[in-house]
């Protein structure tokens, strides 16, 4: 059984690797709740299948699924995708799964942050979230990976990006939001991130993507592609509410250096034309009081930066945008010449409030034997 660890990753010589470092595999959760995913979650399930199959070309994929949907998921997914039974409240593995850290000997450990559904009773997306809050530990247990638990620090995996070389990027909008850790000031939050992610420098973007229901997670506005190189969600339309948010991030990052003293290379990745929920889509969602409404005309926080970096592939959300889809593919092919860029039509995922990065969590490659004893 995996052990709960004392101390911090920093004290023990562990750091969170960049997503571009080698993976053991990827974790996902099967979407099911009909008050978030339209039409009984069937269209979302098909989109998740496409994402899982695309990633499985490059690394091992584990799909976690409730007992109720186990046979359904097993039937839709190829035999080389592992399907395990696990309870959850929804399907956002990036945010509820463990954040993995590694040391120089290639050992892997997990971090189990507190999860409160992106804001608890203040502005969270649903209640309850108790099953989601247990997932990080359960994943570590399944993998026999020892883990650190923070009893009193709320964080989601989508709220952090690291370069694996001492730098993390976060947003103030999310990390300093009163619905996360109101008992801590910025310096205390920064210190906790340094101790657990094993980094020396935190870069604080003011905001993320307009109307992002996570309080503006960093993983929707930027992505670390390699140390010193990021993509930034951008718009040339100065009248778009996203413009000042992306401009502020660009200005801030342009005058900063990372932990190694490097200026960042910033690639602007234009957002798609606004994705608005249609009347038909809205009517397909079961309305209940304890979840977010999905109203016709609502704009979803769509961005191409929400891609997943697999071992030799990039799994990129597409929106059937006549201009920006192909431009995003072209840019990412140039930034990642050693990886294949695979676009997946992701409207059904963004309708649920996130995208491909939000529904996946990478597990770094283990270089040492940490086997079941
Ligand atoms: O974007 C994410 N990381 C998760 C979005 C959750 C939305 C809840 N409905």
mmCIF file of C-alpha atoms and ligand atoms in Angstrom:
data_model
loop_
_atom_site.group_PDB
_atom_site.id
_atom_site.type_symbol
_atom_site.label_atom_id
_atom_site.label_comp_id
_atom_site.label_asym_id
_atom_site.label_seq_id
_atom_site.Cartn_x
_atom_site.Cartn_y
_atom_site.Cartn_z
ATOM 1 C CA UNK A 1 0.000 0.000 0.000
ATOM 2 C CA UNK A 2 1.182 3.533 -0.740
ATOM 3 C CA UNK A 3 2.335 5.483 2.326
ATOM 4 C CA UNK A 4 1.340 8.949 3.394
ATOM 5 C CA UNK A 5 4.549 10.970 3.718
ATOM 6 C CA UNK A 6 5.609 13.612 6.225
ATOM 7 C CA UNK A 7 7.696 16.640 5.208
ATOM 8 C CA UNK A 8 7.627 18.262 1.770
ATOM 9 C CA UNK A 9 8.886 17.325 -1.707
ATOM 10 C CA UNK A 10 11.410 20.183 -1.544
ATOM 11 C CA UNK A 11 12.937 18.820 1.683
ATOM 12 C CA UNK A 12 13.077 15.348 0.132
ATOM 13 C CA UNK A 13 14.662 16.455 -3.163
ATOM 14 C CA UNK A 14 11.546 16.098 -5.347
ATOM 15 C CA UNK A 15 10.241 18.477 -8.044
ATOM 16 C CA UNK A 16 7.258 18.585 -10.375
ATOM 17 C CA UNK A 17 8.550 17.770 -13.882
ATOM 18 C CA UNK A 18 7.431 19.603 -16.997
ATOM 19 C CA UNK A 19 4.601 17.903 -18.877
ATOM 20 C CA UNK A 20 7.008 17.552 -21.820
ATOM 21 C CA UNK A 21 9.216 15.161 -19.776
ATOM 22 C CA UNK A 22 8.694 11.439 -20.269
ATOM 23 C CA UNK A 23 5.445 9.892 -19.024
ATOM 24 C CA UNK A 24 4.588 6.494 -17.616
ATOM 25 C CA UNK A 25 1.022 7.109 -18.684
ATOM 26 C CA UNK A 26 -2.081 9.239 -18.473
ATOM 27 C CA UNK A 27 -5.134 9.144 -16.185
ATOM 28 C CA UNK A 28 -8.685 10.124 -17.145
ATOM 29 C CA UNK A 29 -12.204 9.860 -15.668
ATOM 30 C CA UNK A 30 -15.317 8.830 -17.587
ATOM 31 C CA UNK A 31 -17.916 11.674 -17.800
ATOM 32 C CA UNK A 32 -21.320 10.757 -16.528
ATOM 33 C CA UNK A 33 -23.198 13.466 -14.672
ATOM 34 C CA UNK A 34 -26.162 14.613 -16.700
ATOM 35 C CA UNK A 35 -26.396 18.003 -14.964
ATOM 36 C CA UNK A 36 -23.103 18.997 -16.598
ATOM 37 C CA UNK A 37 -22.877 16.879 -19.759
ATOM 38 C CA UNK A 38 -25.775 17.081 -22.175
ATOM 39 C CA UNK A 39 -27.879 14.201 -23.462
ATOM 40 C CA UNK A 40 -27.015 11.822 -20.665
ATOM 41 C CA UNK A 41 -23.291 12.546 -21.209
ATOM 42 C CA UNK A 42 -23.275 10.382 -24.339
ATOM 43 C CA UNK A 43 -21.692 12.997 -26.701
ATOM 44 C CA UNK A 44 -19.074 13.853 -24.062
ATOM 45 C CA UNK A 45 -18.273 10.160 -23.600
ATOM 46 C CA UNK A 46 -17.578 9.857 -27.307
ATOM 47 C CA UNK A 47 -15.255 12.880 -27.150
ATOM 48 C CA UNK A 48 -13.439 11.408 -24.122
ATOM 49 C CA UNK A 49 -13.049 8.123 -26.041
ATOM 50 C CA UNK A 50 -11.398 10.011 -28.903
ATOM 51 C CA UNK A 51 -9.015 11.750 -26.502
ATOM 52 C CA UNK A 52 -8.142 8.493 -24.712
ATOM 53 C CA UNK A 53 -7.555 6.634 -27.978
ATOM 54 C CA UNK A 54 -5.378 9.456 -29.319
ATOM 55 C CA UNK A 55 -3.210 9.516 -26.184
ATOM 56 C CA UNK A 56 -3.023 5.718 -26.057
ATOM 57 C CA UNK A 57 -1.047 5.796 -29.322
ATOM 58 C CA UNK A 58 1.804 7.354 -27.329
ATOM 59 C CA UNK A 59 1.496 6.136 -23.734
ATOM 60 C CA UNK A 60 -0.529 3.957 -21.393
ATOM 61 C CA UNK A 61 -3.999 5.336 -20.561
ATOM 62 C CA UNK A 62 -6.099 4.473 -17.529
ATOM 63 C CA UNK A 63 -9.781 5.422 -17.602
ATOM 64 C CA UNK A 64 -11.465 5.572 -14.186
ATOM 65 C CA UNK A 65 -15.165 4.850 -14.270
ATOM 66 C CA UNK A 66 -18.061 4.310 -11.867
ATOM 67 C CA UNK A 67 -19.468 0.815 -11.325
ATOM 68 C CA UNK A 68 -22.620 1.945 -13.132
ATOM 69 C CA UNK A 69 -20.815 2.862 -16.339
ATOM 70 C CA UNK A 70 -17.995 0.309 -16.197
ATOM 71 C CA UNK A 71 -19.311 -1.992 -18.920
ATOM 72 C CA UNK A 72 -20.181 0.946 -21.151
ATOM 73 C CA UNK A 73 -16.709 2.480 -20.950
ATOM 74 C CA UNK A 74 -15.057 -0.923 -21.339
ATOM 75 C CA UNK A 75 -17.016 -1.559 -24.490
ATOM 76 C CA UNK A 76 -16.234 1.820 -26.099
ATOM 77 C CA UNK A 77 -12.515 1.813 -25.287
ATOM 78 C CA UNK A 78 -9.868 -0.322 -27.000
ATOM 79 C CA UNK A 79 -8.521 -3.283 -25.016
ATOM 80 C CA UNK A 80 -5.103 -1.649 -24.543
ATOM 81 C CA UNK A 81 -6.729 1.136 -22.499
ATOM 82 C CA UNK A 82 -6.944 0.107 -18.858
ATOM 83 C CA UNK A 83 -10.367 0.661 -17.304
ATOM 84 C CA UNK A 84 -10.634 0.722 -13.495
ATOM 85 C CA UNK A 85 -13.618 1.243 -11.265
ATOM 86 C CA UNK A 86 -13.391 4.440 -9.212
ATOM 87 C CA UNK A 87 -16.001 6.740 -7.696
ATOM 88 C CA UNK A 88 -15.939 10.412 -8.659
ATOM 89 C CA UNK A 89 -18.183 13.467 -8.656
ATOM 90 C CA UNK A 90 -17.258 14.453 -12.218
ATOM 91 C CA UNK A 91 -14.532 13.917 -14.781
ATOM 92 C CA UNK A 92 -11.695 16.450 -14.323
ATOM 93 C CA UNK A 93 -8.631 14.320 -13.636
ATOM 94 C CA UNK A 94 -6.230 17.257 -14.039
ATOM 95 C CA UNK A 95 -7.779 18.878 -10.992
ATOM 96 C CA UNK A 96 -8.643 15.933 -8.764
ATOM 97 C CA UNK A 97 -5.789 13.574 -9.582
ATOM 98 C CA UNK A 98 -2.414 13.658 -7.853
ATOM 99 C CA UNK A 99 0.263 16.126 -8.884
ATOM 100 C CA UNK A 100 3.292 13.889 -9.386
ATOM 101 C CA UNK A 101 6.823 14.855 -8.375
ATOM 102 C CA UNK A 102 10.124 13.116 -9.170
ATOM 103 C CA UNK A 103 13.678 13.077 -7.802
ATOM 104 C CA UNK A 104 17.043 12.680 -9.523
ATOM 105 C CA UNK A 105 16.971 8.927 -8.936
ATOM 106 C CA UNK A 106 13.765 8.677 -10.965
ATOM 107 C CA UNK A 107 11.482 7.939 -8.011
ATOM 108 C CA UNK A 108 7.935 9.253 -8.278
ATOM 109 C CA UNK A 109 5.717 10.554 -5.470
ATOM 110 C CA UNK A 110 2.247 12.102 -5.439
ATOM 111 C CA UNK A 111 0.730 15.245 -3.934
ATOM 112 C CA UNK A 112 -2.823 15.132 -2.666
ATOM 113 C CA UNK A 113 -4.103 18.732 -2.515
ATOM 114 C CA UNK A 114 -7.484 19.557 -0.981
ATOM 115 C CA UNK A 115 -10.153 19.814 -3.663
ATOM 116 C CA UNK A 116 -13.339 21.926 -3.251
ATOM 117 C CA UNK A 117 -14.846 21.863 -6.764
ATOM 118 C CA UNK A 118 -13.212 25.188 -7.742
ATOM 119 C CA UNK A 119 -14.588 27.272 -4.925
ATOM 120 C CA UNK A 120 -16.529 25.217 -2.410
ATOM 121 C CA UNK A 121 -19.819 26.661 -1.221
ATOM 122 C CA UNK A 122 -18.754 30.160 -2.303
ATOM 123 C CA UNK A 123 -18.565 29.681 -6.053
ATOM 124 C CA UNK A 124 -17.824 26.010 -6.667
ATOM 125 C CA UNK A 125 -19.220 24.131 -9.654
ATOM 126 C CA UNK A 126 -21.044 21.426 -7.708
ATOM 127 C CA UNK A 127 -21.784 19.989 -4.298
ATOM 128 C CA UNK A 128 -20.751 17.544 -2.928
ATOM 129 C CA UNK A 129 -17.154 16.977 -4.058
ATOM 130 C CA UNK A 130 -16.137 14.372 -1.467
ATOM 131 C CA UNK A 131 -15.440 11.554 -3.937
ATOM 132 C CA UNK A 132 -13.298 13.809 -6.125
ATOM 133 C CA UNK A 133 -11.287 14.801 -3.068
ATOM 134 C CA UNK A 134 -10.310 11.146 -2.493
ATOM 135 C CA UNK A 135 -9.103 10.468 -6.033
ATOM 136 C CA UNK A 136 -5.483 11.606 -5.696
ATOM 137 C CA UNK A 137 -4.896 9.156 -2.830
ATOM 138 C CA UNK A 138 -6.699 6.348 -4.601
ATOM 139 C CA UNK A 139 -4.637 6.793 -7.762
ATOM 140 C CA UNK A 140 -1.423 6.782 -5.725
ATOM 141 C CA UNK A 141 -2.587 3.649 -3.932
ATOM 142 C CA UNK A 142 -3.337 1.870 -7.215
ATOM 143 C CA UNK A 143 0.156 2.732 -8.434
ATOM 144 C CA UNK A 144 1.899 2.084 -5.114
ATOM 145 C CA UNK A 145 3.194 5.655 -5.126
ATOM 146 C CA UNK A 146 3.791 7.308 -1.747
ATOM 147 C CA UNK A 147 2.132 10.694 -1.388
ATOM 148 C CA UNK A 148 2.117 13.975 0.533
ATOM 149 C CA UNK A 149 -1.257 15.181 1.784
ATOM 150 C CA UNK A 150 -2.076 18.822 2.475
ATOM 151 C CA UNK A 151 -4.987 18.873 4.889
ATOM 152 C CA UNK A 152 -5.495 22.590 4.665
ATOM 153 C CA UNK A 153 -4.448 23.798 1.223
ATOM 154 C CA UNK A 154 -6.862 23.881 -1.694
ATOM 155 C CA UNK A 155 -5.375 23.568 -5.170
ATOM 156 C CA UNK A 156 -6.197 21.991 -8.508
ATOM 157 C CA UNK A 157 -3.724 20.574 -11.032
ATOM 158 C CA UNK A 158 -5.003 22.970 -13.704
ATOM 159 C CA UNK A 159 -3.956 25.911 -11.529
ATOM 160 C CA UNK A 160 -0.226 25.205 -11.946
ATOM 161 C CA UNK A 161 2.250 24.811 -14.783
ATOM 162 C CA UNK A 162 5.948 24.073 -14.245
ATOM 163 C CA UNK A 163 9.028 23.929 -16.439
ATOM 164 C CA UNK A 164 10.664 21.192 -14.339
ATOM 165 C CA UNK A 165 13.664 23.507 -13.889
ATOM 166 C CA UNK A 166 12.609 25.638 -10.955
ATOM 167 C CA UNK A 167 9.757 27.775 -12.324
ATOM 168 C CA UNK A 168 5.994 27.558 -11.834
ATOM 169 C CA UNK A 169 3.354 29.776 -13.449
ATOM 170 C CA UNK A 170 -0.022 30.458 -11.796
ATOM 171 C CA UNK A 171 -2.760 33.099 -11.944
ATOM 172 C CA UNK A 172 -3.610 35.537 -9.184
ATOM 173 C CA UNK A 173 -7.280 35.322 -10.149
ATOM 174 C CA UNK A 174 -7.368 31.668 -9.114
ATOM 175 C CA UNK A 175 -4.733 31.241 -6.422
ATOM 176 C CA UNK A 176 -5.684 34.394 -4.529
ATOM 177 C CA UNK A 177 -9.428 33.886 -4.902
ATOM 178 C CA UNK A 178 -11.261 33.928 -1.583
ATOM 179 C CA UNK A 179 -12.779 30.554 -2.375
ATOM 180 C CA UNK A 180 -9.432 28.752 -2.223
ATOM 181 C CA UNK A 181 -7.135 29.577 0.706
ATOM 182 C CA UNK A 182 -8.464 32.772 2.317
ATOM 183 C CA UNK A 183 -6.523 32.029 5.513
ATOM 184 C CA UNK A 184 -3.230 32.563 3.653
ATOM 185 C CA UNK A 185 -1.609 35.616 2.078
ATOM 186 C CA UNK A 186 0.227 35.641 -1.245
ATOM 187 C CA UNK A 187 3.655 35.043 0.332
ATOM 188 C CA UNK A 188 2.367 32.033 2.272
ATOM 189 C CA UNK A 189 0.722 30.573 -0.832
ATOM 190 C CA UNK A 190 3.895 31.140 -2.814
ATOM 191 C CA UNK A 191 5.961 29.437 -0.139
ATOM 192 C CA UNK A 192 3.639 26.408 -0.061
ATOM 193 C CA UNK A 193 3.890 26.069 -3.851
ATOM 194 C CA UNK A 194 7.684 26.264 -3.684
ATOM 195 C CA UNK A 195 7.868 23.589 -0.971
ATOM 196 C CA UNK A 196 5.534 21.169 -2.751
ATOM 197 C CA UNK A 197 6.344 21.745 -6.426
ATOM 198 C CA UNK A 198 10.059 21.961 -5.694
ATOM 199 C CA UNK A 199 10.446 25.303 -7.482
ATOM 200 C CA UNK A 200 12.383 28.474 -6.704
ATOM 201 C CA UNK A 201 10.362 30.999 -8.660
ATOM 202 C CA UNK A 202 6.636 31.579 -9.161
ATOM 203 C CA UNK A 203 5.436 33.745 -12.046
ATOM 204 C CA UNK A 204 2.034 35.274 -11.282
ATOM 205 C CA UNK A 205 -0.183 36.102 -14.254
ATOM 206 C CA UNK A 206 -3.003 38.399 -13.242
ATOM 207 C CA UNK A 207 -5.722 36.471 -15.085
ATOM 208 C CA UNK A 208 -6.602 33.492 -17.227
ATOM 209 C CA UNK A 209 -9.363 33.070 -19.805
ATOM 210 C CA UNK A 210 -12.482 35.239 -19.713
ATOM 211 C CA UNK A 211 -15.397 33.480 -17.973
ATOM 212 C CA UNK A 212 -13.324 30.430 -17.046
ATOM 213 C CA UNK A 213 -15.360 28.764 -14.321
ATOM 214 C CA UNK A 214 -12.255 27.607 -12.458
ATOM 215 C CA UNK A 215 -11.542 31.225 -11.449
ATOM 216 C CA UNK A 216 -9.170 31.351 -14.405
ATOM 217 C CA UNK A 217 -6.817 28.401 -14.280
ATOM 218 C CA UNK A 218 -3.385 28.944 -15.764
ATOM 219 C CA UNK A 219 -3.655 25.805 -17.936
ATOM 220 C CA UNK A 220 -6.244 27.452 -20.155
ATOM 221 C CA UNK A 221 -4.185 30.560 -20.911
ATOM 222 C CA UNK A 222 -0.618 29.228 -21.211
ATOM 223 C CA UNK A 223 1.185 25.956 -21.692
ATOM 224 C CA UNK A 224 4.859 25.262 -21.034
ATOM 225 C CA UNK A 225 6.207 23.629 -24.228
ATOM 226 C CA UNK A 226 9.777 23.250 -23.004
ATOM 227 C CA UNK A 227 11.877 25.160 -20.476
ATOM 228 C CA UNK A 228 11.861 28.835 -21.450
ATOM 229 C CA UNK A 229 9.154 28.382 -24.119
ATOM 230 C CA UNK A 230 5.416 28.906 -23.655
ATOM 231 C CA UNK A 231 2.275 29.409 -25.720
ATOM 232 C CA UNK A 232 -0.112 32.131 -24.597
ATOM 233 C CA UNK A 233 -3.797 32.257 -25.536
ATOM 234 C CA UNK A 234 -4.242 35.497 -27.441
ATOM 235 C CA UNK A 235 -6.732 37.560 -29.411
ATOM 236 C CA UNK A 236 -6.046 40.345 -31.906
ATOM 237 C CA UNK A 237 -9.564 41.680 -31.319
ATOM 238 C CA UNK A 238 -9.061 44.585 -28.925
ATOM 239 C CA UNK A 239 -12.813 44.736 -28.287
ATOM 240 C CA UNK A 240 -12.912 41.137 -27.018
ATOM 241 C CA UNK A 241 -13.022 40.914 -23.184
ATOM 242 C CA UNK A 242 -10.152 38.425 -23.462
ATOM 243 C CA UNK A 243 -7.853 41.061 -24.978
ATOM 244 C CA UNK A 244 -6.878 42.935 -21.782
ATOM 245 C CA UNK A 245 -6.373 39.642 -19.938
ATOM 246 C CA UNK A 246 -4.023 38.202 -22.564
ATOM 247 C CA UNK A 247 -2.278 41.556 -23.056
ATOM 248 C CA UNK A 248 -1.578 41.853 -19.314
ATOM 249 C CA UNK A 249 -0.171 38.296 -19.280
ATOM 250 C CA UNK A 250 1.993 39.041 -22.319
ATOM 251 C CA UNK A 251 3.340 42.293 -20.860
ATOM 252 C CA UNK A 252 4.096 40.633 -17.527
ATOM 253 C CA UNK A 253 5.803 37.565 -19.012
ATOM 254 C CA UNK A 254 7.795 39.669 -21.494
ATOM 255 C CA UNK A 255 9.539 41.551 -18.714
ATOM 256 C CA UNK A 256 10.109 38.547 -16.425
ATOM 257 C CA UNK A 257 12.815 35.898 -16.327
ATOM 258 C CA UNK A 258 12.422 32.338 -15.101
ATOM 259 C CA UNK A 259 14.290 30.631 -12.237
ATOM 260 C CA UNK A 260 17.277 30.050 -14.505
ATOM 261 C CA UNK A 261 17.368 33.748 -15.484
ATOM 262 C CA UNK A 262 16.036 33.112 -19.026
ATOM 263 C CA UNK A 263 13.714 35.458 -20.890
ATOM 264 C CA UNK A 264 10.651 33.504 -21.974
ATOM 265 C CA UNK A 265 9.944 32.796 -25.619
ATOM 266 C CA UNK A 266 6.196 33.497 -25.933
ATOM 267 C CA UNK A 267 4.140 32.143 -28.836
ATOM 268 C CA UNK A 268 0.744 33.818 -29.188
ATOM 269 C CA UNK A 269 -1.926 31.216 -29.900
ATOM 270 C CA UNK A 270 -5.084 32.934 -31.106
ATOM 271 C CA UNK A 271 -8.286 31.793 -29.364
ATOM 272 C CA UNK A 272 -11.143 30.421 -31.489
ATOM 273 C CA UNK A 273 -14.108 32.609 -32.383
ATOM 274 C CA UNK A 274 -16.409 32.732 -29.325
ATOM 275 C CA UNK A 275 -18.021 29.389 -28.500
ATOM 276 C CA UNK A 276 -21.596 30.040 -27.363
ATOM 277 C CA UNK A 277 -23.914 27.364 -25.972
ATOM 278 C CA UNK A 278 -26.840 26.816 -28.345
ATOM 279 C CA UNK A 279 -30.458 26.527 -27.192
ATOM 280 C CA UNK A 280 -30.494 22.860 -28.159
ATOM 281 C CA UNK A 281 -27.284 22.185 -26.224
ATOM 282 C CA UNK A 282 -28.593 24.021 -23.179
ATOM 283 C CA UNK A 283 -31.835 22.064 -23.226
ATOM 284 C CA UNK A 284 -29.905 18.792 -23.248
ATOM 285 C CA UNK A 285 -28.453 19.404 -19.770
ATOM 286 C CA UNK A 286 -30.437 18.306 -16.702
ATOM 287 C CA UNK A 287 -30.958 21.363 -14.515
ATOM 288 C CA UNK A 288 -30.469 20.930 -10.773
ATOM 289 C CA UNK A 289 -29.924 23.658 -8.152
ATOM 290 C CA UNK A 290 -26.482 22.542 -6.945
ATOM 291 C CA UNK A 291 -24.645 22.809 -10.302
ATOM 292 C CA UNK A 292 -23.791 25.621 -12.704
ATOM 293 C CA UNK A 293 -26.501 26.489 -15.215
ATOM 294 C CA UNK A 294 -25.654 25.911 -18.872
ATOM 295 C CA UNK A 295 -27.701 28.669 -20.468
ATOM 296 C CA UNK A 296 -28.186 29.260 -24.179
ATOM 297 C CA UNK A 297 -25.894 32.070 -25.332
ATOM 298 C CA UNK A 298 -23.333 31.555 -22.544
ATOM 299 C CA UNK A 299 -19.753 31.898 -23.766
ATOM 300 C CA UNK A 300 -17.416 29.026 -22.941
ATOM 301 C CA UNK A 301 -13.759 29.638 -22.059
ATOM 302 C CA UNK A 302 -12.324 28.047 -25.193
ATOM 303 C CA UNK A 303 -8.584 28.120 -25.857
ATOM 304 C CA UNK A 304 -6.102 26.035 -27.839
ATOM 305 C CA UNK A 305 -3.600 26.279 -24.951
ATOM 306 C CA UNK A 306 -5.582 23.559 -23.178
ATOM 307 C CA UNK A 307 -3.797 20.729 -25.014
ATOM 308 C CA UNK A 308 -2.147 17.611 -23.591
ATOM 309 C CA UNK A 309 1.516 16.792 -24.208
ATOM 310 C CA UNK A 310 1.878 13.018 -24.618
ATOM 311 C CA UNK A 311 5.205 11.211 -25.037
ATOM 312 C CA UNK A 312 5.413 11.762 -28.779
ATOM 313 C CA UNK A 313 2.204 13.613 -29.457
ATOM 314 C CA UNK A 314 0.218 16.780 -28.809
ATOM 315 C CA UNK A 315 -3.513 16.220 -28.316
ATOM 316 C CA UNK A 316 -5.076 19.515 -29.304
ATOM 317 C CA UNK A 317 -8.697 20.689 -28.893
ATOM 318 C CA UNK A 318 -10.329 21.911 -32.106
ATOM 319 C CA UNK A 319 -13.574 23.849 -32.460
ATOM 320 C CA UNK A 320 -14.429 23.703 -36.194
ATOM 321 C CA UNK A 321 -13.135 27.258 -36.441
ATOM 322 C CA UNK A 322 -12.514 28.093 -40.089
ATOM 323 C CA UNK A 323 -9.352 30.114 -39.440
ATOM 324 C CA UNK A 324 -7.946 29.441 -36.003
ATOM 325 C CA UNK A 325 -8.015 25.617 -35.880
ATOM 326 C CA UNK A 326 -5.552 25.185 -38.718
ATOM 327 C CA UNK A 327 -3.382 28.075 -37.534
ATOM 328 C CA UNK A 328 -3.105 26.469 -34.074
ATOM 329 C CA UNK A 329 -2.122 23.118 -35.614
ATOM 330 C CA UNK A 330 0.504 24.823 -37.770
ATOM 331 C CA UNK A 331 1.993 26.720 -34.834
ATOM 332 C CA UNK A 332 2.165 23.691 -32.569
ATOM 333 C CA UNK A 333 3.741 21.582 -35.313
ATOM 334 C CA UNK A 334 6.473 24.201 -35.556
ATOM 335 C CA UNK A 335 6.960 24.416 -31.786
ATOM 336 C CA UNK A 336 6.968 20.604 -31.321
ATOM 337 C CA UNK A 337 8.734 19.225 -34.434
ATOM 338 C CA UNK A 338 9.462 15.962 -32.577
ATOM 339 C CA UNK A 339 5.786 15.306 -31.693
ATOM 340 C CA UNK A 340 2.767 14.549 -33.856
ATOM 341 C CA UNK A 341 -0.041 17.108 -33.456
ATOM 342 C CA UNK A 342 -3.420 15.365 -33.265
ATOM 343 C CA UNK A 343 -6.500 17.578 -33.308
ATOM 344 C CA UNK A 344 -9.708 16.388 -31.630
ATOM 345 C CA UNK A 345 -13.020 18.180 -32.104
ATOM 346 C CA UNK A 346 -13.655 19.176 -28.495
ATOM 347 C CA UNK A 347 -16.926 21.100 -28.421
ATOM 348 C CA UNK A 348 -18.564 18.490 -26.200
ATOM 349 C CA UNK A 349 -15.739 18.868 -23.662
ATOM 350 C CA UNK A 350 -15.753 22.672 -23.561
ATOM 351 C CA UNK A 351 -19.535 22.565 -23.099
ATOM 352 C CA UNK A 352 -18.800 20.903 -19.737
ATOM 353 C CA UNK A 353 -16.503 23.750 -18.690
ATOM 354 C CA UNK A 354 -12.970 22.635 -19.531
ATOM 355 C CA UNK A 355 -10.910 20.947 -22.190
ATOM 356 C CA UNK A 356 -8.392 18.229 -23.031
ATOM 357 C CA UNK A 357 -5.757 19.340 -20.520
ATOM 358 C CA UNK A 358 -8.395 19.509 -17.783
ATOM 359 C CA UNK A 359 -9.546 15.911 -18.299
ATOM 360 C CA UNK A 360 -6.063 14.355 -18.320
ATOM 361 C CA UNK A 361 -3.262 13.939 -15.784
ATOM 362 C CA UNK A 362 0.169 12.638 -16.729
ATOM 363 C CA UNK A 363 2.148 10.278 -14.514
ATOM 364 C CA UNK A 364 5.910 10.718 -14.967
ATOM 365 C CA UNK A 365 8.102 7.799 -15.964
ATOM 366 C CA UNK A 366 9.595 5.886 -13.055
ATOM 367 C CA UNK A 367 13.278 5.238 -13.507
ATOM 368 C CA UNK A 368 13.597 2.993 -10.473
ATOM 369 C CA UNK A 369 11.731 -0.126 -9.488
ATOM 370 C CA UNK A 370 8.842 0.899 -7.205
ATOM 371 C CA UNK A 371 6.867 -2.268 -7.415
ATOM 372 C CA UNK A 372 4.135 -3.852 -5.322
ATOM 373 C CA UNK A 373 5.849 -5.546 -2.356
HETATM 374 O O1 LIG B 1 -11.189 23.428 -16.569
HETATM 375 C C1 LIG B 1 -11.096 22.674 -15.659
HETATM 376 N N1 LIG B 1 -9.927 22.401 -15.147
HETATM 377 C C2 LIG B 1 -12.249 22.090 -15.016
HETATM 378 C C3 LIG B 1 -13.484 22.765 -15.329
HETATM 379 C C4 LIG B 1 -14.549 22.250 -14.459
HETATM 380 C C5 LIG B 1 -15.837 22.747 -14.765
HETATM 381 C C6 LIG B 1 -16.856 22.166 -13.874
HETATM 382 N N2 LIG B 1 -18.088 22.085 -14.493
#
